[in-house]
mmCIF file of C-alpha atoms in Angstrom:
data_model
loop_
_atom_site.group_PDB
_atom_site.id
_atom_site.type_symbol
_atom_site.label_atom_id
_atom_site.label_comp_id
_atom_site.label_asym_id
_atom_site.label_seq_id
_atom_site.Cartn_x
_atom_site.Cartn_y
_atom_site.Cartn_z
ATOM 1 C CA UNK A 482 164.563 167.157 56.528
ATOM 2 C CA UNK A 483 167.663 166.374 54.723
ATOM 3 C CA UNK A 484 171.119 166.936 56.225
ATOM 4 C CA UNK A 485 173.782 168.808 54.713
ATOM 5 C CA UNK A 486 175.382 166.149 51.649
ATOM 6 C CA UNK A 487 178.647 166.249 50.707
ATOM 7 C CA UNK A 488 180.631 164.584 47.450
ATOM 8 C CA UNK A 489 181.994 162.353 47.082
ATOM 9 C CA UNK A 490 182.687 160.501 49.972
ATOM 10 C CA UNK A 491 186.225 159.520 48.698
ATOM 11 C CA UNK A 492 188.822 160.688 46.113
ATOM 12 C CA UNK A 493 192.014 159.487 45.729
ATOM 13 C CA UNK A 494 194.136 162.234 42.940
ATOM 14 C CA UNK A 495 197.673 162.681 42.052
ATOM 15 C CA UNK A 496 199.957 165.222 43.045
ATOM 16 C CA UNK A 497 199.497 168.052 40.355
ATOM 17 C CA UNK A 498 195.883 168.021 39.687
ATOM 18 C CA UNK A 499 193.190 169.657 40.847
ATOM 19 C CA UNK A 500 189.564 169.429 42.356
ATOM 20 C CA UNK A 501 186.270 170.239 43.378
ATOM 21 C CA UNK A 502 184.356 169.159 46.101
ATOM 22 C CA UNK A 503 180.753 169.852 46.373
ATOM 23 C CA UNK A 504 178.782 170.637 49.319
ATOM 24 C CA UNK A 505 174.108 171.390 49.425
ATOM 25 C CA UNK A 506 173.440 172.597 52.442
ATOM 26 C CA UNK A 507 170.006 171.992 54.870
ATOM 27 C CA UNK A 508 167.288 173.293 52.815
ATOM 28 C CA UNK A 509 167.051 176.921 54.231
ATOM 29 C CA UNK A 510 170.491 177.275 55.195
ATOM 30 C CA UNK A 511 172.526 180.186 53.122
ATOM 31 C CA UNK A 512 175.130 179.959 55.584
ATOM 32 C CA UNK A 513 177.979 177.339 54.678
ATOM 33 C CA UNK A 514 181.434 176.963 55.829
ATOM 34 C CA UNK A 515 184.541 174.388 54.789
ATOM 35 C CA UNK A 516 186.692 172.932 56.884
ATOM 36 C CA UNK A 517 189.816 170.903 56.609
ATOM 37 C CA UNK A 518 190.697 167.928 59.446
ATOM 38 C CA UNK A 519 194.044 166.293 59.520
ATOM 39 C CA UNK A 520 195.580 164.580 62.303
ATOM 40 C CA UNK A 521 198.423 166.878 62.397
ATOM 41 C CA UNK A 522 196.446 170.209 62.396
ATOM 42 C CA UNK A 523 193.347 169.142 63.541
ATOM 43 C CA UNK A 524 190.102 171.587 62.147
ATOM 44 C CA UNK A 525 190.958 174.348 60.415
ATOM 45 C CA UNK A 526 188.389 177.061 58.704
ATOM 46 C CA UNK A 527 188.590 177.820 54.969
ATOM 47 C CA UNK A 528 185.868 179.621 54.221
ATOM 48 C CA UNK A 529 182.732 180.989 54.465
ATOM 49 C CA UNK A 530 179.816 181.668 51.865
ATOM 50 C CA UNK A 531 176.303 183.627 51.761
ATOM 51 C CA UNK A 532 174.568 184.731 49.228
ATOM 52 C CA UNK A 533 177.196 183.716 46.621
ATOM 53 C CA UNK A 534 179.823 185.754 48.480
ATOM 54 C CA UNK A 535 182.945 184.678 50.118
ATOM 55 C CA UNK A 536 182.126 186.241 53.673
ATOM 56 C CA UNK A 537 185.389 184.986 55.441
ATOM 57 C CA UNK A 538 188.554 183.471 54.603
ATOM 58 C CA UNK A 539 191.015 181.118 57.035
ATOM 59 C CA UNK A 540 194.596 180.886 56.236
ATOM 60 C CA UNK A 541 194.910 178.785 53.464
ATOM 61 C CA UNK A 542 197.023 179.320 50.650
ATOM 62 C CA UNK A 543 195.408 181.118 47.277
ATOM 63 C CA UNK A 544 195.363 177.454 45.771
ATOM 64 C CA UNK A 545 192.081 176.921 47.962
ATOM 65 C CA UNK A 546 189.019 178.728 46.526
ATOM 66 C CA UNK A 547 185.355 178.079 46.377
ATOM 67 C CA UNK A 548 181.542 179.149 45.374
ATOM 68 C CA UNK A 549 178.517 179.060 46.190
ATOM 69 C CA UNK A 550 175.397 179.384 43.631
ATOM 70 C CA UNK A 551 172.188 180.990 44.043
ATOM 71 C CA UNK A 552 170.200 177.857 45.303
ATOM 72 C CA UNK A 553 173.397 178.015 48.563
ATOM 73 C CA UNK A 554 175.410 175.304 47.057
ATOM 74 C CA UNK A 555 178.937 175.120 47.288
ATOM 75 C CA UNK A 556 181.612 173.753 45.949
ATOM 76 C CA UNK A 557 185.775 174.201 46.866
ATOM 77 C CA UNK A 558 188.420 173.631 44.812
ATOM 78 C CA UNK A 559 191.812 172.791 45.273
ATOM 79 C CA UNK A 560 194.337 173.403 42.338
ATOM 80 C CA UNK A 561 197.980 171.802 42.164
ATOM 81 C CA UNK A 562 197.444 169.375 44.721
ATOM 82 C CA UNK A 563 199.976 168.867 47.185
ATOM 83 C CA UNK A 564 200.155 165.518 49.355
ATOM 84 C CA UNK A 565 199.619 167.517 52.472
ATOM 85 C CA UNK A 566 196.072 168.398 51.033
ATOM 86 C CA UNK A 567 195.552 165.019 51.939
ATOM 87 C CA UNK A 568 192.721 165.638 54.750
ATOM 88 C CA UNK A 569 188.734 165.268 55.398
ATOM 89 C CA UNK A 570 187.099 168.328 53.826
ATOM 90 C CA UNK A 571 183.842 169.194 55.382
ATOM 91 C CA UNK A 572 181.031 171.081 54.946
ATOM 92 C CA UNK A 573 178.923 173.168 57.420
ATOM 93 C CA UNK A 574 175.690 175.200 56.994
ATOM 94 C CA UNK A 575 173.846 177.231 59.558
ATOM 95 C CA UNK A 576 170.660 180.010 59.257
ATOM 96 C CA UNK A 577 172.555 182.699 58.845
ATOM 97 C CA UNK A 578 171.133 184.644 62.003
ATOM 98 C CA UNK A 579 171.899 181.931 64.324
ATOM 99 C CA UNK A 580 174.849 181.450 63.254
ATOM 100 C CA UNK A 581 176.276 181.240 67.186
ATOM 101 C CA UNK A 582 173.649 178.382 67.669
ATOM 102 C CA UNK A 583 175.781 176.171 65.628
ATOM 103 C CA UNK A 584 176.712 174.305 62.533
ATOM 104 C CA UNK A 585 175.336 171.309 61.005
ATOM 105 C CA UNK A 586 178.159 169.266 59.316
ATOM 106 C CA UNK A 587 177.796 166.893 56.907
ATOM 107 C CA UNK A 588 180.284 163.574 56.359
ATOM 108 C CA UNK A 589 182.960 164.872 54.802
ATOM 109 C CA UNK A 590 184.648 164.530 51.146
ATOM 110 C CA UNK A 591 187.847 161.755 51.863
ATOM 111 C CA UNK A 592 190.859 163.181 49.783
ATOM 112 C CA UNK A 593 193.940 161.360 49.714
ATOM 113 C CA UNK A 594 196.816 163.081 47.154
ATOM 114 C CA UNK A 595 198.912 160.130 45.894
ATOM 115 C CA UNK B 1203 193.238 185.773 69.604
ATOM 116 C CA UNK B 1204 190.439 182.744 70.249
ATOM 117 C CA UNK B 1205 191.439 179.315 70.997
ATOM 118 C CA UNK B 1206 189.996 176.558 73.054
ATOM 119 C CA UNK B 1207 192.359 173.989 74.121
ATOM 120 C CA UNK B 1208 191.104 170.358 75.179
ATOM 121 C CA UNK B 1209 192.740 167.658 77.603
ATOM 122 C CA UNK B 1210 194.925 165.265 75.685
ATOM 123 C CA UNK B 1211 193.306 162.000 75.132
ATOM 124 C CA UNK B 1212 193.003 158.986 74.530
ATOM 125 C CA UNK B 1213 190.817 158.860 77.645
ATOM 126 C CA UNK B 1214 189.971 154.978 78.230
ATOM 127 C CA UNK B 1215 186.715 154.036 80.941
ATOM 128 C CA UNK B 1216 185.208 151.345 81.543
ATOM 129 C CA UNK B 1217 180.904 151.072 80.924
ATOM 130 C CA UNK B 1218 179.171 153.030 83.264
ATOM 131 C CA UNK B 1219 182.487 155.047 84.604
ATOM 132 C CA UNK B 1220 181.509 158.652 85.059
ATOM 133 C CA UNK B 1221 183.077 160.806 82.108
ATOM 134 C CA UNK B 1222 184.761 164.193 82.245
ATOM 135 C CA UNK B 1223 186.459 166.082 79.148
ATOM 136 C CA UNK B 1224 188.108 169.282 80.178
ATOM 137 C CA UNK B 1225 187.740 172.343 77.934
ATOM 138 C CA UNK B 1226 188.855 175.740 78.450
ATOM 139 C CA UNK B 1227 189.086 178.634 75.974
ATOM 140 C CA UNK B 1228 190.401 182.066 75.246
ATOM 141 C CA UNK B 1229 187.901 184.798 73.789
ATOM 142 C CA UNK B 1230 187.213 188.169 73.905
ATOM 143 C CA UNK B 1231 183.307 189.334 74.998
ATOM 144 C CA UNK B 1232 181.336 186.350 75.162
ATOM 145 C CA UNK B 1233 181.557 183.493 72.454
ATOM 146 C CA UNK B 1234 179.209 180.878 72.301
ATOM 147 C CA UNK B 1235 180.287 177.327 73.427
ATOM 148 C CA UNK B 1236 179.999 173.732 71.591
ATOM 149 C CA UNK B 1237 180.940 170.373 72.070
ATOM 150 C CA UNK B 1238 180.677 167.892 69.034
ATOM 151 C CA UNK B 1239 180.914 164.445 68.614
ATOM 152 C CA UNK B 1240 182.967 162.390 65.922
ATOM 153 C CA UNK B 1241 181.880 158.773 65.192
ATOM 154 C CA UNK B 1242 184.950 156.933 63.125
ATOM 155 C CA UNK B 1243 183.995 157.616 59.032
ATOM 156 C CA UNK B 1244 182.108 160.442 60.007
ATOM 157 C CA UNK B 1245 181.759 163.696 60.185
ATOM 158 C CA UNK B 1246 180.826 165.656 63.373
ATOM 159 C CA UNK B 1247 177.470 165.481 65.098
ATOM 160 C CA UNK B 1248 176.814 168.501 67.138
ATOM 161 C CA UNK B 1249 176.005 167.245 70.819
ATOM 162 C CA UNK B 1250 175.021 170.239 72.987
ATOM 163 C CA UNK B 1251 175.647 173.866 73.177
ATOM 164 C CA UNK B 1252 175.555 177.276 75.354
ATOM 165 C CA UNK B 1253 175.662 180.613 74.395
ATOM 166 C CA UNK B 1254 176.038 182.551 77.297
ATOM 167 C CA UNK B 1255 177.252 182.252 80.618
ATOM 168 C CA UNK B 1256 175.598 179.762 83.269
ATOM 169 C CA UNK B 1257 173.745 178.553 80.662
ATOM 170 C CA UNK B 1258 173.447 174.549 80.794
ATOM 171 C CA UNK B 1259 173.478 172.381 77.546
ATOM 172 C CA UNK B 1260 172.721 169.018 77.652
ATOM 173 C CA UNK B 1261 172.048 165.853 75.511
ATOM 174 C CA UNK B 1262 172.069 162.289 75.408
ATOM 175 C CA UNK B 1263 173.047 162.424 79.076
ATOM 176 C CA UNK B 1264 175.897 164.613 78.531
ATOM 177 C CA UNK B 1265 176.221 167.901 80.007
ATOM 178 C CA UNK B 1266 178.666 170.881 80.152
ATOM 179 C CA UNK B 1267 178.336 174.397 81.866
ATOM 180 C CA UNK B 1268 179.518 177.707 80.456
ATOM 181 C CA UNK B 1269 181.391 178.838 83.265
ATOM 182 C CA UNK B 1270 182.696 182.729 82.260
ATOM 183 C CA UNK B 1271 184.696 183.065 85.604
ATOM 184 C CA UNK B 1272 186.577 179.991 84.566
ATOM 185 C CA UNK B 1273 186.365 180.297 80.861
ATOM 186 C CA UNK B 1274 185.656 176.738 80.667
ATOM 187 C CA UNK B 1275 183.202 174.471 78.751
ATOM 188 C CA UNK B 1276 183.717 170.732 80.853
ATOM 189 C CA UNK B 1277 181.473 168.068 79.392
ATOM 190 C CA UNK B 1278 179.966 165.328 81.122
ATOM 191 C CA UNK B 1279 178.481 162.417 81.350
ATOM 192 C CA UNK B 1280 177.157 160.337 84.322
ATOM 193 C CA UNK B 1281 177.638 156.629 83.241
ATOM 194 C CA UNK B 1282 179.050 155.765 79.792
ATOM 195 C CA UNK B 1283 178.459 153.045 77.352
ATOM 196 C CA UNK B 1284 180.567 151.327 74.835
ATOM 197 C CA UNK B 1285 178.344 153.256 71.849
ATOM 198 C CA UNK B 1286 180.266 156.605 73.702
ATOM 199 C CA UNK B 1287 183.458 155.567 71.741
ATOM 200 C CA UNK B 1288 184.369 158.627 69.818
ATOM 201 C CA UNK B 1289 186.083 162.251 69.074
ATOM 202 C CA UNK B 1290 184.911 164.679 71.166
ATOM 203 C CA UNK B 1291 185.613 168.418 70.176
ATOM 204 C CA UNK B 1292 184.997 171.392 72.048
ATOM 205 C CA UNK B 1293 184.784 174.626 69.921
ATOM 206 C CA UNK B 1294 183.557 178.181 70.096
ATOM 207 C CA UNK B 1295 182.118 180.660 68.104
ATOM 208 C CA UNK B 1296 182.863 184.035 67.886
ATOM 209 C CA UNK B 1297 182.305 187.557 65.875
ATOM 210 C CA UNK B 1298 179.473 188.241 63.581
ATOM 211 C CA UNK B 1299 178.765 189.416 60.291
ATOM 212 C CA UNK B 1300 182.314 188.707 57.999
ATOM 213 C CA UNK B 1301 184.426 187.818 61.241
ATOM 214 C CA UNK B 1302 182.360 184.445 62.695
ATOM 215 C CA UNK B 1303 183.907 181.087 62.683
ATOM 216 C CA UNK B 1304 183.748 178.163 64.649
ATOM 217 C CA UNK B 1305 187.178 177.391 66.371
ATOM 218 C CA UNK B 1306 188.042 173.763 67.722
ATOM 219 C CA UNK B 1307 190.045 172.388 70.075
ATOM 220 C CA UNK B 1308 192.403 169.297 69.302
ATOM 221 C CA UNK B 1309 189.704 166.406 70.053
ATOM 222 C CA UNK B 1310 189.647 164.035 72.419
ATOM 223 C CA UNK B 1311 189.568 160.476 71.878
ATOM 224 C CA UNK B 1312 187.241 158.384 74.173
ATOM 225 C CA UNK B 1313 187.341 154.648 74.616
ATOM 226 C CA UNK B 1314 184.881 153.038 76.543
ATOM 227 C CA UNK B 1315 185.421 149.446 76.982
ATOM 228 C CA UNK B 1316 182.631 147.000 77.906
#
């Protein structure tokens, strides 16, 4: 079956602008998490989604928000860019119910904030 | 609160050298454990996992032990190869319902020369 697919791969956008990375999860899957990785910081959790609600929420500043539609897709969005949102943004979905047996990630969205 | 904290890498062995990564982690009750695996351009590949004490996960040849009266997560490996090269992260999971996230250690770089 498919793995969870992630766009785009790369985006390169200036400081000041905003936007949206999108993220379908394993067929299945209502369970799906974003996560930013930067050397600095390492992995950090942004959120999570089910069932079109928000379900948990890392400690990221309000200009970090996402989604997720009925079908479990889900997009993020990042508004007035900063160049420290420069980072690999990944996705993560799970069966909701096994949850502790682990995430399946997919290859990340590339941002770099020029 | 959780954290899991990795040894620093890089961690450089020659092919066929026996491979330890040293994980240990904070958590209340009794997360479940994870190691993943970070190919360069890529996102993270779950490699084995154990969600309760004793338990055993293994894969690919690698193996780590959930040892509770240690709270550690150590993963092995018995003789690597030069296709080992990667980011290894150990991470746990924790809560349920609108608490559950996965939490990572730093990563650990491995180089495995020929």
């Amino acid at each position: 079956k498919a793995g969870v697919t992630q766009t785009p791969r790369y985006l390169i956008k200036t400081r000041g602008q905003q936007v949206t990375l999108s993220c379908s999860p394993i067929s299945g899957h209502r369970s799906v998490s974003w996560y930013q990785q930067t050397p600095g910081q390492g992995l950090q959790f942004l959120f999570e989604y089910f069932s079109e609600t928000q379900r948990n929420k890392g400690n990221f500043p309000g200009r970090f928000s996402g989604r997720q539609f009925s079908n479990s897709r889900s997009e993020m969005n990042v508004s007035t860019l900063e160049l420290g949102d420069s980072a690999l943004y990944l996705c993560a979905s799970s069966l909701d119910r096994n949850r502790n047996y682990g995430y399946t990630f997919g290859s990340g969205t590339r941002l770099t904030v020029v | 609160g959780n954290s899991v904290t990795q040894m620093e890498g890089p961690v450089t062995l020659s092919e066929e050298a026996f491979l330890t990564i040293n994980c240990t982690y904070t958590a209340t009750g009794y997360p479940s454990l994870f190691w993943y695996v970070q190919y360069p351009g890529e996102g993270l590949q779950l490699l084995l996992k154990a969600t309760k004490a004793d338990d055993k996960g293994s894969n690919k040849g690698f193996e780590a032990t959930y040892r509770k009266e240690t709270t550690s997560f150590h993963l092995e490996k018995g003789s690597v190869q030069v296709s080992d090269s990667a980011v290894y992260f150990c991470a746990l999971y924790h809560g349920s319902g609108n608490t559950g996230k996965l939490i990572f250690g730093q990563g650990t770089t491995l180089q495995v020369k020929p």
